[in-house]
């Protein structure tokens, strides 16, 4: 039982490049989330998916798109990466919106 | 969302109880108090949550005041591995603007000393 798995763990991008961060959970959870964490700050919600087939914007959605591919997988896409998107990205899942969240180990992204 | 206020940092001796306070004076009736922690470079870890009664699990105890305006997370016998940033969060588990959302503040940096 791996929990929440994120790939890749590290990534360096050039400004303007695109990439997709992958997240998968094996706990049969309905809700999934993407957060970013900048140095010395708490996590901020980017997008979430309350259930399969739905996605909603969080606190800082600009510059990102998401896809809830199926119940297990929730991907985050940067279409044109900017240095301001340098951050650590965390994916999380929960049984439903009202339940406690379990987090992945993070993807450390640097945009140069 | 109800805001929380936590001390920036705290120290604790190994083996002693660590008591981490949190103020949430604007909490609404349907909002729970959640505690997470983040050990260096790892993803946040759920610790405990409660509505108005005190709660205890294998990791910690949560004491919520009767007026629900503040709470205390208690780690009964702190170890070096408990050194982490501890986040106090209020959120609704059923409806409202904070439904399903974890809003992380700055948290409290707890350092456990040998």
PDB file of C-alpha atoms in Angstrom:
ATOM      1  CA  UNK A   1       0.000   0.000   0.000  1.00  0.00           C
ATOM      2  CA  UNK A   2       1.935   2.989  -1.300  1.00  0.00           C
ATOM      3  CA  UNK A   3      -0.577   5.712  -0.344  1.00  0.00           C
ATOM      4  CA  UNK A   4      -0.086   8.822  -2.483  1.00  0.00           C
ATOM      5  CA  UNK A   5       2.677   8.612  -5.076  1.00  0.00           C
ATOM      6  CA  UNK A   6       4.032  11.620  -6.952  1.00  0.00           C
ATOM      7  CA  UNK A   7       6.305  11.629  -9.979  1.00  0.00           C
ATOM      8  CA  UNK A   8       8.811  12.987 -10.646  1.00  0.00           C
ATOM      9  CA  UNK A   9      10.447  13.804  -7.302  1.00  0.00           C
ATOM     10  CA  UNK A  10      12.699  16.477  -8.814  1.00  0.00           C
ATOM     11  CA  UNK A  11      12.488  18.484 -12.033  1.00  0.00           C
ATOM     12  CA  UNK A  12      14.303  21.433 -13.578  1.00  0.00           C
ATOM     13  CA  UNK A  13      12.544  23.293 -16.374  1.00  0.00           C
ATOM     14  CA  UNK A  14      13.475  26.201 -18.567  1.00  0.00           C
ATOM     15  CA  UNK A  15      11.124  29.162 -18.714  1.00  0.00           C
ATOM     16  CA  UNK A  16       8.382  28.479 -21.236  1.00  0.00           C
ATOM     17  CA  UNK A  17       8.652  24.703 -21.133  1.00  0.00           C
ATOM     18  CA  UNK A  18       5.661  22.595 -20.252  1.00  0.00           C
ATOM     19  CA  UNK A  19       5.351  19.561 -18.036  1.00  0.00           C
ATOM     20  CA  UNK A  20       2.854  17.426 -16.187  1.00  0.00           C
ATOM     21  CA  UNK A  21       3.164  16.382 -12.566  1.00  0.00           C
ATOM     22  CA  UNK A  22       1.632  13.004 -11.898  1.00  0.00           C
ATOM     23  CA  UNK A  23      -0.179  11.868  -8.765  1.00  0.00           C
ATOM     24  CA  UNK A  24      -1.742   8.517  -8.012  1.00  0.00           C
ATOM     25  CA  UNK A  25      -3.386   7.119  -4.882  1.00  0.00           C
ATOM     26  CA  UNK A  26      -4.228   3.524  -4.076  1.00  0.00           C
ATOM     27  CA  UNK A  27      -6.592   4.141  -1.163  1.00  0.00           C
ATOM     28  CA  UNK A  28      -9.791   4.349  -3.235  1.00  0.00           C
ATOM     29  CA  UNK A  29     -10.232   7.981  -2.190  1.00  0.00           C
ATOM     30  CA  UNK A  30     -12.788  10.164  -3.910  1.00  0.00           C
ATOM     31  CA  UNK A  31     -11.133  13.565  -3.405  1.00  0.00           C
ATOM     32  CA  UNK A  32      -7.717  14.695  -4.554  1.00  0.00           C
ATOM     33  CA  UNK A  33      -5.793  17.962  -4.219  1.00  0.00           C
ATOM     34  CA  UNK A  34      -2.747  19.827  -5.483  1.00  0.00           C
ATOM     35  CA  UNK A  35      -0.861  22.249  -3.224  1.00  0.00           C
ATOM     36  CA  UNK A  36       2.308  24.285  -3.614  1.00  0.00           C
ATOM     37  CA  UNK A  37       4.693  25.277  -0.861  1.00  0.00           C
ATOM     38  CA  UNK A  38       7.143  28.143  -1.181  1.00  0.00           C
ATOM     39  CA  UNK A  39      10.101  28.647   1.180  1.00  0.00           C
ATOM     40  CA  UNK A  40       9.040  29.614   4.695  1.00  0.00           C
ATOM     41  CA  UNK A  41       5.363  29.431   3.851  1.00  0.00           C
ATOM     42  CA  UNK A  42       2.501  27.080   4.456  1.00  0.00           C
ATOM     43  CA  UNK A  43       0.857  25.084   1.700  1.00  0.00           C
ATOM     44  CA  UNK A  44      -1.525  26.818  -0.709  1.00  0.00           C
ATOM     45  CA  UNK A  45      -4.260  24.985  -2.584  1.00  0.00           C
ATOM     46  CA  UNK A  46      -3.955  25.130  -6.382  1.00  0.00           C
ATOM     47  CA  UNK A  47      -6.796  22.883  -7.568  1.00  0.00           C
ATOM     48  CA  UNK A  48      -8.879  20.112  -6.141  1.00  0.00           C
ATOM     49  CA  UNK A  49     -11.153  17.367  -7.367  1.00  0.00           C
ATOM     50  CA  UNK A  50     -13.962  16.559  -4.968  1.00  0.00           C
ATOM     51  CA  UNK A  51     -14.854  13.428  -6.917  1.00  0.00           C
ATOM     52  CA  UNK A  52     -14.024  11.719 -10.198  1.00  0.00           C
ATOM     53  CA  UNK A  53     -15.108  13.908 -13.088  1.00  0.00           C
ATOM     54  CA  UNK A  54     -15.028  17.211 -11.207  1.00  0.00           C
ATOM     55  CA  UNK A  55     -12.309  19.794 -10.649  1.00  0.00           C
ATOM     56  CA  UNK A  56     -12.359  23.192  -8.953  1.00  0.00           C
ATOM     57  CA  UNK A  57      -9.972  26.081  -8.487  1.00  0.00           C
ATOM     58  CA  UNK A  58      -8.260  26.619  -5.196  1.00  0.00           C
ATOM     59  CA  UNK A  59      -6.408  29.618  -3.850  1.00  0.00           C
ATOM     60  CA  UNK A  60      -3.682  29.944  -6.536  1.00  0.00           C
ATOM     61  CA  UNK A  61      -4.866  28.335  -9.822  1.00  0.00           C
ATOM     62  CA  UNK A  62      -3.346  30.759 -12.354  1.00  0.00           C
ATOM     63  CA  UNK A  63      -0.805  29.156 -14.667  1.00  0.00           C
ATOM     64  CA  UNK A  64      -1.976  25.603 -13.972  1.00  0.00           C
ATOM     65  CA  UNK A  65      -4.421  23.078 -15.362  1.00  0.00           C
ATOM     66  CA  UNK A  66      -5.508  19.769 -13.896  1.00  0.00           C
ATOM     67  CA  UNK A  67      -6.992  16.507 -15.101  1.00  0.00           C
ATOM     68  CA  UNK A  68      -8.756  13.917 -13.005  1.00  0.00           C
ATOM     69  CA  UNK A  69      -7.888  11.026 -15.274  1.00  0.00           C
ATOM     70  CA  UNK A  70      -9.743   8.428 -13.219  1.00  0.00           C
ATOM     71  CA  UNK A  71     -10.419   7.807  -9.555  1.00  0.00           C
ATOM     72  CA  UNK A  72      -6.764   7.025  -8.835  1.00  0.00           C
ATOM     73  CA  UNK A  73      -4.959   9.733 -10.790  1.00  0.00           C
ATOM     74  CA  UNK A  74      -4.925  13.530 -10.663  1.00  0.00           C
ATOM     75  CA  UNK A  75      -2.358  15.375 -12.781  1.00  0.00           C
ATOM     76  CA  UNK A  76      -1.174  18.975 -12.670  1.00  0.00           C
ATOM     77  CA  UNK A  77       0.027  20.642 -15.868  1.00  0.00           C
ATOM     78  CA  UNK A  78       2.182  23.701 -16.334  1.00  0.00           C
ATOM     79  CA  UNK A  79       1.674  24.840 -19.932  1.00  0.00           C
ATOM     80  CA  UNK A  80       4.393  27.516 -19.952  1.00  0.00           C
ATOM     81  CA  UNK A  81       6.550  27.371 -16.872  1.00  0.00           C
ATOM     82  CA  UNK A  82       7.650  30.601 -15.190  1.00  0.00           C
ATOM     83  CA  UNK A  83      10.299  31.174 -12.496  1.00  0.00           C
ATOM     84  CA  UNK A  84       7.461  32.121 -10.106  1.00  0.00           C
ATOM     85  CA  UNK A  85       6.314  28.508 -10.298  1.00  0.00           C
ATOM     86  CA  UNK A  86       9.501  27.285  -8.672  1.00  0.00           C
ATOM     87  CA  UNK A  87       8.148  25.498  -5.639  1.00  0.00           C
ATOM     88  CA  UNK A  88       7.514  22.183  -3.953  1.00  0.00           C
ATOM     89  CA  UNK A  89       4.258  20.627  -5.129  1.00  0.00           C
ATOM     90  CA  UNK A  90       2.263  18.262  -2.954  1.00  0.00           C
ATOM     91  CA  UNK A  91      -0.578  16.033  -3.992  1.00  0.00           C
ATOM     92  CA  UNK A  92      -3.086  14.813  -1.398  1.00  0.00           C
ATOM     93  CA  UNK A  93      -6.164  12.635  -1.268  1.00  0.00           C
ATOM     94  CA  UNK A  94      -9.024  12.009   1.131  1.00  0.00           C
ATOM     95  CA  UNK A  95     -11.981   9.663   1.324  1.00  0.00           C
ATOM     96  CA  UNK A  96     -14.203  12.634   0.569  1.00  0.00           C
ATOM     97  CA  UNK A  97     -14.073  16.401   0.994  1.00  0.00           C
ATOM     98  CA  UNK A  98     -14.912  16.154   4.665  1.00  0.00           C
ATOM     99  CA  UNK A  99     -12.240  13.633   5.583  1.00  0.00           C
ATOM    100  CA  UNK A 100      -8.609  13.948   6.578  1.00  0.00           C
ATOM    101  CA  UNK A 101      -6.076  14.266   3.779  1.00  0.00           C
ATOM    102  CA  UNK A 102      -3.051  12.087   3.118  1.00  0.00           C
ATOM    103  CA  UNK A 103      -0.123  13.696   1.343  1.00  0.00           C
ATOM    104  CA  UNK A 104       2.511  12.521  -1.096  1.00  0.00           C
ATOM    105  CA  UNK A 105       6.201  13.217  -0.626  1.00  0.00           C
ATOM    106  CA  UNK A 106       6.298  16.163  -2.996  1.00  0.00           C
ATOM    107  CA  UNK A 107       7.801  17.198  -6.326  1.00  0.00           C
ATOM    108  CA  UNK A 108      10.565  19.788  -6.173  1.00  0.00           C
ATOM    109  CA  UNK A 109      10.320  21.936  -9.286  1.00  0.00           C
ATOM    110  CA  UNK A 110      12.825  24.582 -10.318  1.00  0.00           C
ATOM    111  CA  UNK A 111      12.142  26.858 -13.278  1.00  0.00           C
ATOM    112  CA  UNK A 112      15.212  28.667 -14.596  1.00  0.00           C
TER     113      UNK A 112
ATOM    114  CA  UNK B   1     -12.215  30.651   6.573  1.00  0.00           C
ATOM    115  CA  UNK B   2     -11.508  30.972  10.256  1.00  0.00           C
ATOM    116  CA  UNK B   3      -7.968  32.126  10.846  1.00  0.00           C
ATOM    117  CA  UNK B   4      -5.613  30.574  13.327  1.00  0.00           C
ATOM    118  CA  UNK B   5      -2.786  32.069  15.359  1.00  0.00           C
ATOM    119  CA  UNK B   6       0.133  29.967  16.549  1.00  0.00           C
ATOM    120  CA  UNK B   7       3.473  30.811  18.143  1.00  0.00           C
ATOM    121  CA  UNK B   8       6.289  30.899  15.632  1.00  0.00           C
ATOM    122  CA  UNK B   9       8.485  28.458  17.513  1.00  0.00           C
ATOM    123  CA  UNK B  10       8.667  26.348  20.656  1.00  0.00           C
ATOM    124  CA  UNK B  11      11.242  24.149  22.336  1.00  0.00           C
ATOM    125  CA  UNK B  12      10.714  20.982  24.310  1.00  0.00           C
ATOM    126  CA  UNK B  13      12.996  18.551  26.117  1.00  0.00           C
ATOM    127  CA  UNK B  14      12.959  14.958  24.957  1.00  0.00           C
ATOM    128  CA  UNK B  15      10.621  12.837  27.071  1.00  0.00           C
ATOM    129  CA  UNK B  16       8.594  15.807  28.231  1.00  0.00           C
ATOM    130  CA  UNK B  17       5.116  16.752  27.075  1.00  0.00           C
ATOM    131  CA  UNK B  18       4.939  19.282  24.251  1.00  0.00           C
ATOM    132  CA  UNK B  19       1.930  21.582  24.471  1.00  0.00           C
ATOM    133  CA  UNK B  20       1.269  23.529  21.282  1.00  0.00           C
ATOM    134  CA  UNK B  21      -1.380  26.279  21.509  1.00  0.00           C
ATOM    135  CA  UNK B  22      -3.620  27.610  18.783  1.00  0.00           C
ATOM    136  CA  UNK B  23      -6.090  30.485  18.786  1.00  0.00           C
ATOM    137  CA  UNK B  24      -9.091  30.354  16.457  1.00  0.00           C
ATOM    138  CA  UNK B  25     -11.448  32.946  17.865  1.00  0.00           C
ATOM    139  CA  UNK B  26     -13.538  33.263  14.678  1.00  0.00           C
ATOM    140  CA  UNK B  27     -14.268  29.562  14.293  1.00  0.00           C
ATOM    141  CA  UNK B  28     -17.822  28.838  13.223  1.00  0.00           C
ATOM    142  CA  UNK B  29     -20.107  26.172  14.570  1.00  0.00           C
ATOM    143  CA  UNK B  30     -19.553  23.637  11.794  1.00  0.00           C
ATOM    144  CA  UNK B  31     -15.774  23.960  11.647  1.00  0.00           C
ATOM    145  CA  UNK B  32     -13.409  21.377  13.067  1.00  0.00           C
ATOM    146  CA  UNK B  33      -9.916  21.945  14.420  1.00  0.00           C
ATOM    147  CA  UNK B  34      -7.291  19.916  12.565  1.00  0.00           C
ATOM    148  CA  UNK B  35      -3.618  19.426  13.338  1.00  0.00           C
ATOM    149  CA  UNK B  36      -1.009  18.407  10.794  1.00  0.00           C
ATOM    150  CA  UNK B  37       2.743  18.352  11.025  1.00  0.00           C
ATOM    151  CA  UNK B  38       5.478  18.529   8.427  1.00  0.00           C
ATOM    152  CA  UNK B  39       8.830  16.992   9.101  1.00  0.00           C
ATOM    153  CA  UNK B  40      11.616  18.555   7.087  1.00  0.00           C
ATOM    154  CA  UNK B  41      11.126  18.146   3.320  1.00  0.00           C
ATOM    155  CA  UNK B  42       8.324  15.615   3.707  1.00  0.00           C
ATOM    156  CA  UNK B  43       4.629  15.874   2.958  1.00  0.00           C
ATOM    157  CA  UNK B  44       2.318  16.993   5.780  1.00  0.00           C
ATOM    158  CA  UNK B  45       1.090  14.277   8.114  1.00  0.00           C
ATOM    159  CA  UNK B  46      -2.349  14.223   9.701  1.00  0.00           C
ATOM    160  CA  UNK B  47      -2.241  14.104  13.503  1.00  0.00           C
ATOM    161  CA  UNK B  48      -5.698  14.597  14.974  1.00  0.00           C
ATOM    162  CA  UNK B  49      -8.898  16.606  14.680  1.00  0.00           C
ATOM    163  CA  UNK B  50     -11.895  17.513  16.830  1.00  0.00           C
ATOM    164  CA  UNK B  51     -15.085  19.565  16.965  1.00  0.00           C
ATOM    165  CA  UNK B  52     -15.702  20.402  20.604  1.00  0.00           C
ATOM    166  CA  UNK B  53     -14.786  17.410  22.706  1.00  0.00           C
ATOM    167  CA  UNK B  54     -11.271  16.482  23.683  1.00  0.00           C
ATOM    168  CA  UNK B  55      -9.769  13.843  21.447  1.00  0.00           C
ATOM    169  CA  UNK B  56      -6.916  11.372  21.863  1.00  0.00           C
ATOM    170  CA  UNK B  57      -5.230   8.967  19.498  1.00  0.00           C
ATOM    171  CA  UNK B  58      -1.947   7.097  19.358  1.00  0.00           C
ATOM    172  CA  UNK B  59      -0.054  10.213  18.333  1.00  0.00           C
ATOM    173  CA  UNK B  60      -1.459  13.037  20.437  1.00  0.00           C
ATOM    174  CA  UNK B  61      -4.260  14.596  22.448  1.00  0.00           C
ATOM    175  CA  UNK B  62      -6.325  17.601  21.435  1.00  0.00           C
ATOM    176  CA  UNK B  63      -7.856  19.847  24.074  1.00  0.00           C
ATOM    177  CA  UNK B  64     -10.464  22.341  22.817  1.00  0.00           C
ATOM    178  CA  UNK B  65     -11.730  25.054  25.144  1.00  0.00           C
ATOM    179  CA  UNK B  66     -15.418  25.157  25.942  1.00  0.00           C
ATOM    180  CA  UNK B  67     -15.951  28.312  23.877  1.00  0.00           C
ATOM    181  CA  UNK B  68     -13.960  26.676  21.031  1.00  0.00           C
ATOM    182  CA  UNK B  69     -11.849  29.794  20.553  1.00  0.00           C
ATOM    183  CA  UNK B  70      -8.588  28.023  21.266  1.00  0.00           C
ATOM    184  CA  UNK B  71      -7.064  24.574  21.453  1.00  0.00           C
ATOM    185  CA  UNK B  72      -3.894  22.802  22.529  1.00  0.00           C
ATOM    186  CA  UNK B  73      -2.161  19.883  20.875  1.00  0.00           C
ATOM    187  CA  UNK B  74      -0.352  17.697  23.372  1.00  0.00           C
ATOM    188  CA  UNK B  75       2.444  15.297  22.463  1.00  0.00           C
ATOM    189  CA  UNK B  76       2.696  13.400  25.762  1.00  0.00           C
ATOM    190  CA  UNK B  77       6.302  12.206  25.511  1.00  0.00           C
ATOM    191  CA  UNK B  78       8.121  14.160  22.822  1.00  0.00           C
ATOM    192  CA  UNK B  79      10.983  12.495  20.967  1.00  0.00           C
ATOM    193  CA  UNK B  80      13.613  13.926  18.642  1.00  0.00           C
ATOM    194  CA  UNK B  81      11.555  12.610  15.712  1.00  0.00           C
ATOM    195  CA  UNK B  82       8.722  14.945  16.712  1.00  0.00           C
ATOM    196  CA  UNK B  83      10.797  17.944  15.623  1.00  0.00           C
ATOM    197  CA  UNK B  84       8.645  19.448  12.856  1.00  0.00           C
ATOM    198  CA  UNK B  85       6.396  22.327  11.847  1.00  0.00           C
ATOM    199  CA  UNK B  86       2.940  21.894  13.388  1.00  0.00           C
ATOM    200  CA  UNK B  87      -0.063  23.395  11.650  1.00  0.00           C
ATOM    201  CA  UNK B  88      -3.383  24.170  13.314  1.00  0.00           C
ATOM    202  CA  UNK B  89      -6.174  24.430  10.739  1.00  0.00           C
ATOM    203  CA  UNK B  90      -9.904  24.991  10.981  1.00  0.00           C
ATOM    204  CA  UNK B  91     -12.192  23.668   8.285  1.00  0.00           C
ATOM    205  CA  UNK B  92     -15.702  22.493   7.717  1.00  0.00           C
ATOM    206  CA  UNK B  93     -16.425  18.832   7.105  1.00  0.00           C
ATOM    207  CA  UNK B  94     -19.820  19.522   5.547  1.00  0.00           C
ATOM    208  CA  UNK B  95     -20.526  22.687   3.575  1.00  0.00           C
ATOM    209  CA  UNK B  96     -19.429  26.292   3.935  1.00  0.00           C
ATOM    210  CA  UNK B  97     -16.507  28.130   2.388  1.00  0.00           C
ATOM    211  CA  UNK B  98     -13.901  26.058   4.210  1.00  0.00           C
ATOM    212  CA  UNK B  99     -15.489  22.717   3.231  1.00  0.00           C
ATOM    213  CA  UNK B 100     -12.813  20.221   2.297  1.00  0.00           C
ATOM    214  CA  UNK B 101     -10.068  22.834   2.162  1.00  0.00           C
ATOM    215  CA  UNK B 102      -6.970  22.888   4.305  1.00  0.00           C
ATOM    216  CA  UNK B 103      -5.646  26.437   4.676  1.00  0.00           C
ATOM    217  CA  UNK B 104      -2.128  26.236   6.039  1.00  0.00           C
ATOM    218  CA  UNK B 105      -0.684  29.173   7.954  1.00  0.00           C
ATOM    219  CA  UNK B 106       2.907  29.552   9.123  1.00  0.00           C
ATOM    220  CA  UNK B 107       2.623  26.907  11.822  1.00  0.00           C
ATOM    221  CA  UNK B 108       4.768  26.394  14.913  1.00  0.00           C
ATOM    222  CA  UNK B 109       8.311  25.111  14.568  1.00  0.00           C
ATOM    223  CA  UNK B 110       8.712  22.608  17.409  1.00  0.00           C
ATOM    224  CA  UNK B 111      12.274  21.676  18.265  1.00  0.00           C
ATOM    225  CA  UNK B 112      12.757  18.744  20.613  1.00  0.00           C
ATOM    226  CA  UNK B 113      16.120  18.814  22.404  1.00  0.00           C
ATOM    227  CA  UNK B 114      18.022  15.834  23.837  1.00  0.00           C
TER     228      UNK B 114
END
